[in-house]
JSON list of C-alpha atoms in Angstrom, two decimals:
[
{"chain": "A", "resi": 1, "resn": "MET", "atom": "CA", "xyz": [-67.19, 40.48, -22.12]},
{"chain": "A", "resi": 2, "resn": "LEU", "atom": "CA", "xyz": [-63.70, 41.77, -22.83]},
{"chain": "A", "resi": 3, "resn": "THR", "atom": "CA", "xyz": [-60.76, 41.50, -20.15]},
{"chain": "A", "resi": 4, "resn": "ASN", "atom": "CA", "xyz": [-58.92, 44.84, -19.24]},
{"chain": "A", "resi": 5, "resn": "GLU", "atom": "CA", "xyz": [-55.89, 43.56, -21.06]},
{"chain": "A", "resi": 6, "resn": "GLU", "atom": "CA", "xyz": [-57.93, 43.05, -23.89]},
{"chain": "A", "resi": 7, "resn": "LEU", "atom": "CA", "xyz": [-60.02, 46.61, -23.70]},
{"chain": "A", "resi": 8, "resn": "GLU", "atom": "CA", "xyz": [-56.27, 48.07, -23.82]},
{"chain": "A", "resi": 9, "resn": "ALA", "atom": "CA", "xyz": [-55.06, 46.20, -26.59]},
{"chain": "A", "resi": 10, "resn": "ARG", "atom": "CA", "xyz": [-58.22, 47.64, -28.61]},
{"chain": "A", "resi": 11, "resn": "TYR", "atom": "CA", "xyz": [-57.38, 51.32, -27.58]},
{"chain": "A", "resi": 12, "resn": "ALA", "atom": "CA", "xyz": [-54.13, 50.73, -28.29]},
{"chain": "A", "resi": 13, "resn": "TYR", "atom": "CA", "xyz": [-54.51, 49.53, -31.98]},
{"chain": "A", "resi": 14, "resn": "ASP", "atom": "CA", "xyz": [-57.38, 51.90, -32.61]},
{"chain": "A", "resi": 15, "resn": "LEU", "atom": "CA", "xyz": [-54.98, 54.79, -31.22]},
{"chain": "A", "resi": 16, "resn": "ALA", "atom": "CA", "xyz": [-52.02, 53.54, -34.13]},
{"chain": "A", "resi": 17, "resn": "GLN", "atom": "CA", "xyz": [-54.57, 53.18, -36.76]},
{"chain": "A", "resi": 18, "resn": "LEU", "atom": "CA", "xyz": [-55.74, 56.72, -35.87]},
{"chain": "A", "resi": 19, "resn": "ALA", "atom": "CA", "xyz": [-51.71, 58.23, -35.48]},
{"chain": "A", "resi": 20, "resn": "ASP", "atom": "CA", "xyz": [-51.60, 56.62, -38.97]},
{"chain": "A", "resi": 21, "resn": "HIS", "atom": "CA", "xyz": [-54.73, 58.16, -40.46]},
{"chain": "A", "resi": 22, "resn": "TYR", "atom": "CA", "xyz": [-53.60, 62.01, -39.79]},
{"chain": "A", "resi": 23, "resn": "GLU", "atom": "CA", "xyz": [-50.03, 61.49, -40.29]},
{"chain": "A", "resi": 24, "resn": "GLY", "atom": "CA", "xyz": [-49.01, 65.06, -41.55]},
{"chain": "A", "resi": 25, "resn": "VAL", "atom": "CA", "xyz": [-51.86, 66.97, -39.89]},
{"chain": "A", "resi": 26, "resn": "PHE", "atom": "CA", "xyz": [-51.34, 65.83, -36.10]},
{"chain": "A", "resi": 27, "resn": "THR", "atom": "CA", "xyz": [-48.61, 64.41, -34.28]},
{"chain": "A", "resi": 28, "resn": "PRO", "atom": "CA", "xyz": [-48.49, 61.41, -32.44]},
{"chain": "A", "resi": 29, "resn": "GLU", "atom": "CA", "xyz": [-49.28, 63.53, -28.98]},
{"chain": "A", "resi": 30, "resn": "GLU", "atom": "CA", "xyz": [-52.27, 65.45, -30.62]},
{"chain": "A", "resi": 31, "resn": "VAL", "atom": "CA", "xyz": [-53.56, 62.54, -31.38]},
{"chain": "A", "resi": 32, "resn": "ALA", "atom": "CA", "xyz": [-53.18, 60.38, -27.82]},
{"chain": "A", "resi": 33, "resn": "ASP", "atom": "CA", "xyz": [-54.31, 63.53, -26.49]},
{"chain": "A", "resi": 34, "resn": "ALA", "atom": "CA", "xyz": [-57.67, 63.56, -28.20]},
{"chain": "A", "resi": 35, "resn": "VAL", "atom": "CA", "xyz": [-58.31, 59.66, -27.55]},
{"chain": "A", "resi": 36, "resn": "ALA", "atom": "CA", "xyz": [-58.07, 60.29, -23.98]},
{"chain": "A", "resi": 37, "resn": "ILE", "atom": "CA", "xyz": [-60.52, 63.18, -23.87]},
{"chain": "A", "resi": 38, "resn": "ALA", "atom": "CA", "xyz": [-62.78, 60.78, -25.43]},
{"chain": "A", "resi": 39, "resn": "ARG", "atom": "CA", "xyz": [-62.06, 57.76, -23.90]},
{"chain": "A", "resi": 40, "resn": "GLU", "atom": "CA", "xyz": [-62.98, 59.92, -20.30]},
{"chain": "A", "resi": 41, "resn": "HIS", "atom": "CA", "xyz": [-65.74, 61.54, -21.65]},
{"chain": "A", "resi": 42, "resn": "LEU", "atom": "CA", "xyz": [-67.55, 58.27, -22.84]},
{"chain": "A", "resi": 43, "resn": "GLU", "atom": "CA", "xyz": [-66.47, 56.09, -19.43]},
{"chain": "A", "resi": 44, "resn": "LYS", "atom": "CA", "xyz": [-68.23, 58.06, -17.65]},
{"chain": "A", "resi": 45, "resn": "GLN", "atom": "CA", "xyz": [-71.73, 56.75, -19.42]},
{"chain": "A", "resi": 46, "resn": "ALA", "atom": "CA", "xyz": [-70.73, 53.20, -20.44]},
{"chain": "A", "resi": 47, "resn": "SER", "atom": "CA", "xyz": [-72.66, 50.50, -18.86]},
{"chain": "A", "resi": 48, "resn": "VAL", "atom": "CA", "xyz": [-71.29, 47.95, -21.18]},
{"chain": "A", "resi": 49, "resn": "THR", "atom": "CA", "xyz": [-67.67, 48.51, -22.41]},
{"chain": "A", "resi": 50, "resn": "ASP", "atom": "CA", "xyz": [-67.03, 45.92, -24.84]},
{"chain": "A", "resi": 51, "resn": "PHE", "atom": "CA", "xyz": [-68.51, 48.24, -27.79]},
{"chain": "A", "resi": 52, "resn": "LEU", "atom": "CA", "xyz": [-65.99, 51.34, -25.65]},
{"chain": "A", "resi": 53, "resn": "PRO", "atom": "CA", "xyz": [-62.64, 51.64, -28.21]},
{"chain": "A", "resi": 54, "resn": "LEU", "atom": "CA", "xyz": [-64.68, 51.56, -31.32]},
{"chain": "A", "resi": 55, "resn": "LEU", "atom": "CA", "xyz": [-67.00, 54.54, -30.06]},
{"chain": "A", "resi": 56, "resn": "VAL", "atom": "CA", "xyz": [-63.77, 56.00, -28.28]},
{"chain": "A", "resi": 57, "resn": "SER", "atom": "CA", "xyz": [-62.14, 55.93, -32.15]},
{"chain": "A", "resi": 58, "resn": "ARG", "atom": "CA", "xyz": [-65.02, 57.05, -33.99]},
{"chain": "A", "resi": 59, "resn": "MET", "atom": "CA", "xyz": [-65.33, 60.44, -31.16]},
{"chain": "A", "resi": 60, "resn": "ALA", "atom": "CA", "xyz": [-61.38, 61.05, -31.69]},
{"chain": "A", "resi": 61, "resn": "LYS", "atom": "CA", "xyz": [-61.68, 60.96, -35.25]},
{"chain": "A", "resi": 62, "resn": "GLU", "atom": "CA", "xyz": [-64.47, 63.17, -35.45]},
{"chain": "A", "resi": 63, "resn": "GLY", "atom": "CA", "xyz": [-63.36, 65.87, -33.29]},
{"chain": "A", "resi": 64, "resn": "LEU", "atom": "CA", "xyz": [-59.82, 65.86, -34.93]},
{"chain": "A", "resi": 65, "resn": "LEU", "atom": "CA", "xyz": [-61.54, 65.94, -38.54]},
{"chain": "A", "resi": 66, "resn": "ALA", "atom": "CA", "xyz": [-62.83, 68.93, -36.79]},
{"chain": "A", "resi": 67, "resn": "ARG", "atom": "CA", "xyz": [-60.10, 70.60, -35.93]},
{"chain": "A", "resi": 68, "resn": "ALA", "atom": "CA", "xyz": [-58.49, 69.81, -38.81]},
{"chain": "A", "resi": 69, "resn": "GLN", "atom": "CA", "xyz": [-60.96, 71.64, -40.32]},
{"chain": "A", "resi": 70, "resn": "ALA", "atom": "CA", "xyz": [-61.32, 74.74, -38.61]},
{"chain": "A", "resi": 71, "resn": "GLN", "atom": "CA", "xyz": [-57.74, 75.21, -38.75]},
{"chain": "A", "resi": 72, "resn": "GLY", "atom": "CA", "xyz": [-57.33, 74.76, -42.76]},
{"chain": "A", "resi": 73, "resn": "ARG", "atom": "CA", "xyz": [-54.83, 71.55, -42.33]},
{"chain": "A", "resi": 74, "resn": "ILE", "atom": "CA", "xyz": [-57.61, 69.77, -43.99]},
{"chain": "A", "resi": 75, "resn": "ALA", "atom": "CA", "xyz": [-60.13, 71.36, -46.71]},
{"chain": "A", "resi": 76, "resn": "LYS", "atom": "CA", "xyz": [-63.40, 70.73, -46.32]},
{"chain": "A", "resi": 77, "resn": "ALA", "atom": "CA", "xyz": [-65.66, 68.93, -49.41]},
{"chain": "A", "resi": 78, "resn": "LEU", "atom": "CA", "xyz": [-69.49, 69.83, -48.31]},
{"chain": "A", "resi": 79, "resn": "PRO", "atom": "CA", "xyz": [-70.98, 72.55, -46.45]},
{"chain": "A", "resi": 80, "resn": "GLU", "atom": "CA", "xyz": [-71.11, 71.55, -42.72]},
{"chain": "A", "resi": 81, "resn": "VAL", "atom": "CA", "xyz": [-74.31, 72.17, -40.61]},
{"chain": "A", "resi": 82, "resn": "LEU", "atom": "CA", "xyz": [-73.75, 71.74, -36.38]},
{"chain": "A", "resi": 83, "resn": "PHE", "atom": "CA", "xyz": [-76.97, 71.42, -34.58]},
{"chain": "A", "resi": 84, "resn": "VAL", "atom": "CA", "xyz": [-76.22, 72.49, -30.63]},
{"chain": "A", "resi": 85, "resn": "SER", "atom": "CA", "xyz": [-78.68, 71.65, -27.76]},
{"chain": "A", "resi": 86, "resn": "GLU", "atom": "CA", "xyz": [-78.27, 71.67, -24.29]},
{"chain": "A", "resi": 87, "resn": "GLN", "atom": "CA", "xyz": [-77.10, 67.90, -23.46]},
{"chain": "A", "resi": 88, "resn": "ASN", "atom": "CA", "xyz": [-77.39, 66.03, -26.87]},
{"chain": "A", "resi": 89, "resn": "SER", "atom": "CA", "xyz": [-79.51, 63.60, -25.71]},
{"chain": "A", "resi": 90, "resn": "ALA", "atom": "CA", "xyz": [-81.88, 64.06, -27.86]},
{"chain": "A", "resi": 91, "resn": "ARG", "atom": "CA", "xyz": [-83.15, 66.64, -30.02]},
{"chain": "A", "resi": 92, "resn": "SER", "atom": "CA", "xyz": [-79.84, 67.47, -31.29]},
{"chain": "A", "resi": 93, "resn": "HIS", "atom": "CA", "xyz": [-79.11, 63.70, -32.35]},
{"chain": "A", "resi": 94, "resn": "LEU", "atom": "CA", "xyz": [-82.25, 63.66, -34.10]},
{"chain": "A", "resi": 95, "resn": "ALA", "atom": "CA", "xyz": [-81.70, 66.90, -35.82]},
{"chain": "A", "resi": 96, "resn": "ALA", "atom": "CA", "xyz": [-78.01, 65.51, -36.92]},
{"chain": "A", "resi": 97, "resn": "ALA", "atom": "CA", "xyz": [-79.18, 62.40, -38.27]},
{"chain": "A", "resi": 98, "resn": "LEU", "atom": "CA", "xyz": [-82.37, 63.61, -40.31]},
{"chain": "A", "resi": 99, "resn": "CYS", "atom": "CA", "xyz": [-80.92, 66.15, -41.40]},
{"chain": "A", "resi": 100, "resn": "SER", "atom": "CA", "xyz": [-77.82, 64.04, -42.84]},
{"chain": "A", "resi": 101, "resn": "HIS", "atom": "CA", "xyz": [-80.28, 61.93, -44.33]},
{"chain": "A", "resi": 102, "resn": "PHE", "atom": "CA", "xyz": [-82.24, 64.53, -46.36]},
{"chain": "A", "resi": 103, "resn": "ALA", "atom": "CA", "xyz": [-79.30, 66.13, -47.79]},
{"chain": "A", "resi": 104, "resn": "ASN", "atom": "CA", "xyz": [-78.42, 62.18, -48.96]},
{"chain": "A", "resi": 105, "resn": "GLY", "atom": "CA", "xyz": [-74.57, 63.16, -48.68]},
{"chain": "A", "resi": 106, "resn": "GLN", "atom": "CA", "xyz": [-74.69, 66.44, -49.88]},
{"chain": "A", "resi": 107, "resn": "VAL", "atom": "CA", "xyz": [-74.02, 68.19, -46.71]},
{"chain": "A", "resi": 108, "resn": "ASN", "atom": "CA", "xyz": [-71.46, 66.98, -43.65]},
{"chain": "A", "resi": 109, "resn": "VAL", "atom": "CA", "xyz": [-73.63, 67.36, -40.16]},
{"chain": "A", "resi": 110, "resn": "ARG", "atom": "CA", "xyz": [-72.46, 67.07, -36.48]},
{"chain": "A", "resi": 111, "resn": "CYS", "atom": "CA", "xyz": [-74.17, 67.57, -33.33]},
{"chain": "A", "resi": 112, "resn": "ALA", "atom": "CA", "xyz": [-73.02, 68.77, -30.43]},
{"chain": "A", "resi": 113, "resn": "GLY", "atom": "CA", "xyz": [-74.15, 69.49, -26.21]},
{"chain": "A", "resi": 114, "resn": "LEU", "atom": "CA", "xyz": [-73.22, 72.69, -24.36]},
{"chain": "A", "resi": 115, "resn": "HIS", "atom": "CA", "xyz": [-73.33, 70.74, -21.00]},
{"chain": "A", "resi": 116, "resn": "PRO", "atom": "CA", "xyz": [-73.81, 66.85, -22.27]},
{"chain": "A", "resi": 117, "resn": "ARG", "atom": "CA", "xyz": [-74.53, 64.33, -19.20]},
{"chain": "A", "resi": 118, "resn": "GLY", "atom": "CA", "xyz": [-75.98, 61.04, -19.05]},
{"chain": "A", "resi": 119, "resn": "GLY", "atom": "CA", "xyz": [-76.32, 59.02, -22.41]},
{"chain": "A", "resi": 120, "resn": "LEU", "atom": "CA", "xyz": [-78.41, 58.88, -25.31]},
{"chain": "A", "resi": 121, "resn": "ASP", "atom": "CA", "xyz": [-82.57, 59.05, -25.28]},
{"chain": "A", "resi": 122, "resn": "ARG", "atom": "CA", "xyz": [-83.00, 55.51, -26.12]},
{"chain": "A", "resi": 123, "resn": "ASP", "atom": "CA", "xyz": [-86.47, 57.07, -28.12]},
{"chain": "A", "resi": 124, "resn": "VAL", "atom": "CA", "xyz": [-84.02, 58.57, -30.69]},
{"chain": "A", "resi": 125, "resn": "VAL", "atom": "CA", "xyz": [-82.89, 55.36, -31.83]},
{"chain": "A", "resi": 126, "resn": "THR", "atom": "CA", "xyz": [-86.56, 53.70, -31.84]},
{"chain": "A", "resi": 127, "resn": "VAL", "atom": "CA", "xyz": [-88.30, 57.03, -33.95]},
{"chain": "A", "resi": 128, "resn": "LEU", "atom": "CA", "xyz": [-85.34, 57.16, -36.16]},
{"chain": "A", "resi": 129, "resn": "ALA", "atom": "CA", "xyz": [-85.99, 53.38, -36.85]},
{"chain": "A", "resi": 130, "resn": "GLU", "atom": "CA", "xyz": [-89.31, 53.80, -37.44]},
{"chain": "A", "resi": 131, "resn": "ARG", "atom": "CA", "xyz": [-88.31, 56.21, -40.58]},
{"chain": "A", "resi": 132, "resn": "GLY", "atom": "CA", "xyz": [-85.37, 53.99, -41.70]},
{"chain": "A", "resi": 133, "resn": "ILE", "atom": "CA", "xyz": [-82.50, 55.79, -40.45]},
{"chain": "A", "resi": 134, "resn": "ASN", "atom": "CA", "xyz": [-79.46, 54.14, -38.50]},
{"chain": "A", "resi": 135, "resn": "LEU", "atom": "CA", "xyz": [-78.10, 56.60, -35.91]},
{"chain": "A", "resi": 136, "resn": "LYS", "atom": "CA", "xyz": [-74.51, 57.08, -36.40]},
{"chain": "A", "resi": 137, "resn": "ASN", "atom": "CA", "xyz": [-72.81, 58.26, -33.48]},
{"chain": "A", "resi": 138, "resn": "PRO", "atom": "CA", "xyz": [-75.06, 57.18, -30.41]},
{"chain": "A", "resi": 139, "resn": "TYR", "atom": "CA", "xyz": [-73.18, 58.98, -27.88]},
{"chain": "A", "resi": 140, "resn": "PRO", "atom": "CA", "xyz": [-73.45, 62.29, -26.49]},
{"chain": "A", "resi": 141, "resn": "MET", "atom": "CA", "xyz": [-70.78, 65.10, -28.05]},
{"chain": "A", "resi": 142, "resn": "PRO", "atom": "CA", "xyz": [-69.27, 67.89, -26.19]},
{"chain": "A", "resi": 143, "resn": "PHE", "atom": "CA", "xyz": [-69.58, 70.95, -27.76]},
{"chain": "A", "resi": 144, "resn": "THR", "atom": "CA", "xyz": [-65.95, 72.34, -28.69]},
{"chain": "A", "resi": 145, "resn": "SER", "atom": "CA", "xyz": [-64.87, 75.40, -30.34]},
{"chain": "A", "resi": 146, "resn": "SER", "atom": "CA", "xyz": [-63.24, 73.29, -33.45]},
{"chain": "A", "resi": 147, "resn": "LEU", "atom": "CA", "xyz": [-66.76, 71.82, -34.01]},
{"chain": "A", "resi": 148, "resn": "LEU", "atom": "CA", "xyz": [-67.95, 75.24, -34.38]},
{"chain": "A", "resi": 149, "resn": "GLY", "atom": "CA", "xyz": [-65.01, 76.28, -36.34]},
{"chain": "A", "resi": 150, "resn": "ALA", "atom": "CA", "xyz": [-65.68, 73.41, -39.07]},
{"chain": "A", "resi": 151, "resn": "ALA", "atom": "CA", "xyz": [-69.27, 74.52, -39.27]},
{"chain": "A", "resi": 152, "resn": "ASP", "atom": "CA", "xyz": [-70.79, 76.93, -42.12]},
{"chain": "A", "resi": 153, "resn": "VAL", "atom": "CA", "xyz": [-73.91, 76.72, -40.68]},
{"chain": "A", "resi": 154, "resn": "VAL", "atom": "CA", "xyz": [-74.88, 76.20, -36.74]},
{"chain": "A", "resi": 155, "resn": "VAL", "atom": "CA", "xyz": [-78.55, 75.54, -35.34]},
{"chain": "A", "resi": 156, "resn": "THR", "atom": "CA", "xyz": [-79.36, 76.31, -31.74]},
{"chain": "A", "resi": 157, "resn": "LEU", "atom": "CA", "xyz": [-81.99, 73.70, -30.51]},
{"chain": "A", "resi": 158, "resn": "GLY", "atom": "CA", "xyz": [-83.74, 75.50, -27.03]},
{"chain": "A", "resi": 159, "resn": "VAL", "atom": "CA", "xyz": [-80.44, 77.38, -25.96]},
{"chain": "A", "resi": 160, "resn": "PRO", "atom": "CA", "xyz": [-81.56, 80.86, -27.37]},
{"chain": "A", "resi": 161, "resn": "GLU", "atom": "CA", "xyz": [-78.46, 82.86, -25.39]},
{"chain": "A", "resi": 162, "resn": "PHE", "atom": "CA", "xyz": [-75.97, 80.90, -26.98]},
{"chain": "A", "resi": 163, "resn": "PHE", "atom": "CA", "xyz": [-73.17, 83.54, -28.29]},
{"chain": "A", "resi": 164, "resn": "GLU", "atom": "CA", "xyz": [-73.50, 83.87, -31.84]},
{"chain": "A", "resi": 165, "resn": "PHE", "atom": "CA", "xyz": [-69.78, 83.87, -33.12]},
{"chain": "A", "resi": 166, "resn": "PRO", "atom": "CA", "xyz": [-68.83, 86.01, -36.22]},
{"chain": "A", "resi": 167, "resn": "GLY", "atom": "CA", "xyz": [-68.47, 84.35, -39.91]},
{"chain": "A", "resi": 168, "resn": "LYS", "atom": "CA", "xyz": [-71.29, 81.93, -38.81]},
{"chain": "A", "resi": 169, "resn": "HIS", "atom": "CA", "xyz": [-74.81, 81.42, -40.68]},
{"chain": "A", "resi": 170, "resn": "TRP", "atom": "CA", "xyz": [-76.89, 81.25, -37.32]},
{"chain": "A", "resi": 171, "resn": "VAL", "atom": "CA", "xyz": [-80.52, 79.61, -37.01]},
{"chain": "A", "resi": 172, "resn": "ASN", "atom": "CA", "xyz": [-82.33, 79.67, -33.53]},
{"chain": "A", "resi": 173, "resn": "TRP", "atom": "CA", "xyz": [-85.04, 76.75, -32.93]},
{"chain": "A", "resi": 174, "resn": "ASP", "atom": "CA", "xyz": [-87.32, 76.93, -30.51]},
{"chain": "A", "resi": 175, "resn": "ILE", "atom": "CA", "xyz": [-87.77, 73.43, -29.43]},
{"chain": "A", "resi": 176, "resn": "PRO", "atom": "CA", "xyz": [-88.18, 72.20, -25.85]},
{"chain": "A", "resi": 177, "resn": "PRO", "atom": "CA", "xyz": [-86.41, 69.16, -24.35]},
{"chain": "A", "resi": 178, "resn": "VAL", "atom": "CA", "xyz": [-87.68, 66.24, -25.17]},
{"chain": "A", "resi": 179, "resn": "SER", "atom": "CA", "xyz": [-85.45, 63.48, -23.44]},
{"chain": "A", "resi": 180, "resn": "GLY", "atom": "CA", "xyz": [-87.26, 61.34, -20.93]},
{"chain": "A", "resi": 181, "resn": "GLU", "atom": "CA", "xyz": [-91.04, 62.60, -22.43]},
{"chain": "A", "resi": 182, "resn": "GLY", "atom": "CA", "xyz": [-91.90, 59.40, -24.50]},
{"chain": "A", "resi": 183, "resn": "LEU", "atom": "CA", "xyz": [-92.08, 58.20, -27.69]},
{"chain": "A", "resi": 184, "resn": "GLY", "atom": "CA", "xyz": [-95.19, 60.18, -28.55]},
{"chain": "A", "resi": 185, "resn": "ALA", "atom": "CA", "xyz": [-93.60, 63.57, -27.67]},
{"chain": "A", "resi": 186, "resn": "MET", "atom": "CA", "xyz": [-90.23, 61.89, -30.02]},
{"chain": "A", "resi": 187, "resn": "ARG", "atom": "CA", "xyz": [-92.17, 61.40, -32.56]},
{"chain": "A", "resi": 188, "resn": "ALA", "atom": "CA", "xyz": [-93.50, 64.60, -32.58]},
{"chain": "A", "resi": 189, "resn": "VAL", "atom": "CA", "xyz": [-90.77, 66.11, -32.16]},
{"chain": "A", "resi": 190, "resn": "ALA", "atom": "CA", "xyz": [-89.30, 64.36, -35.35]},
{"chain": "A", "resi": 191, "resn": "ASP", "atom": "CA", "xyz": [-91.98, 65.30, -37.18]},
{"chain": "A", "resi": 192, "resn": "GLU", "atom": "CA", "xyz": [-91.12, 69.03, -36.75]},
{"chain": "A", "resi": 193, "resn": "LEU", "atom": "CA", "xyz": [-87.85, 68.97, -37.14]},
{"chain": "A", "resi": 194, "resn": "GLU", "atom": "CA", "xyz": [-88.11, 67.22, -40.75]},
{"chain": "A", "resi": 195, "resn": "VAL", "atom": "CA", "xyz": [-90.11, 70.00, -41.79]},
{"chain": "A", "resi": 196, "resn": "ARG", "atom": "CA", "xyz": [-87.35, 72.59, -40.69]},
{"chain": "A", "resi": 197, "resn": "ILE", "atom": "CA", "xyz": [-84.87, 70.41, -42.02]},
{"chain": "A", "resi": 198, "resn": "ARG", "atom": "CA", "xyz": [-86.18, 70.26, -45.41]},
{"chain": "A", "resi": 199, "resn": "GLU", "atom": "CA", "xyz": [-86.69, 74.09, -45.26]},
{"chain": "A", "resi": 200, "resn": "LEU", "atom": "CA", "xyz": [-82.76, 74.55, -43.83]},
{"chain": "A", "resi": 201, "resn": "LEU", "atom": "CA", "xyz": [-81.40, 72.33, -46.40]},
{"chain": "A", "resi": 202, "resn": "ASP", "atom": "CA", "xyz": [-83.53, 74.18, -49.44]},
{"chain": "A", "resi": 203, "resn": "THR", "atom": "CA", "xyz": [-81.93, 77.82, -47.71]},
{"chain": "A", "resi": 204, "resn": "GLU", "atom": "CA", "xyz": [-79.63, 78.89, -45.26]},
{"chain": "A", "resi": 205, "resn": "VAL", "atom": "CA", "xyz": [-77.09, 75.11, -46.44]},
{"chain": "A", "resi": 206, "resn": "SER", "atom": "CA", "xyz": [-77.14, 76.58, -50.33]},
{"chain": "A", "resi": 207, "resn": "ILE", "atom": "CA", "xyz": [-76.13, 80.29, -49.28]},
{"chain": "A", "resi": 208, "resn": "ALA", "atom": "CA", "xyz": [-73.48, 79.22, -46.73]},
{"chain": "A", "resi": 209, "resn": "ALA", "atom": "CA", "xyz": [-72.69, 76.47, -49.85]}
]
């Protein structure tokens, strides 16, 4: 297990790397703010801290990229799909991973939760692994205006009351919460999501692109 000094050294190194990566796009202060927000969010969920710096760096980098795309500072090379659920602990992670897998590099996919809390349901990782899919970012991501701004297609999962912003292509899938319901329920939801996502990639995403 890393000492506090080792953790802080990793955070400092990753912050410097991110600042270099986004030089000319964001100020060092803006990058530091993004890292601080990601760190605060992920530290609440972590039981083991050794991998926290890596996850914090990933989350901050993804958030900054979405913000830059939403503000027109960085051009989008691919259509963007955003999956939104209540907690981002199961359904939206499944959907995002499946969509990314079947899109085969032709679509950029993100997911987020309106009120993320707790950690990722480990059955998500198991079900995806059964299908030969690795989960890229295994943590709940809070919904932000930047994620919305960068998206071309927004798919809500069981949150029909979510306000639809103009200029976005919206799809709502009435899929109930599955976190904590066991592997059988998770597999069934993954099967349903696969069918819906294949259709999404053939219709709505091609329209937005």
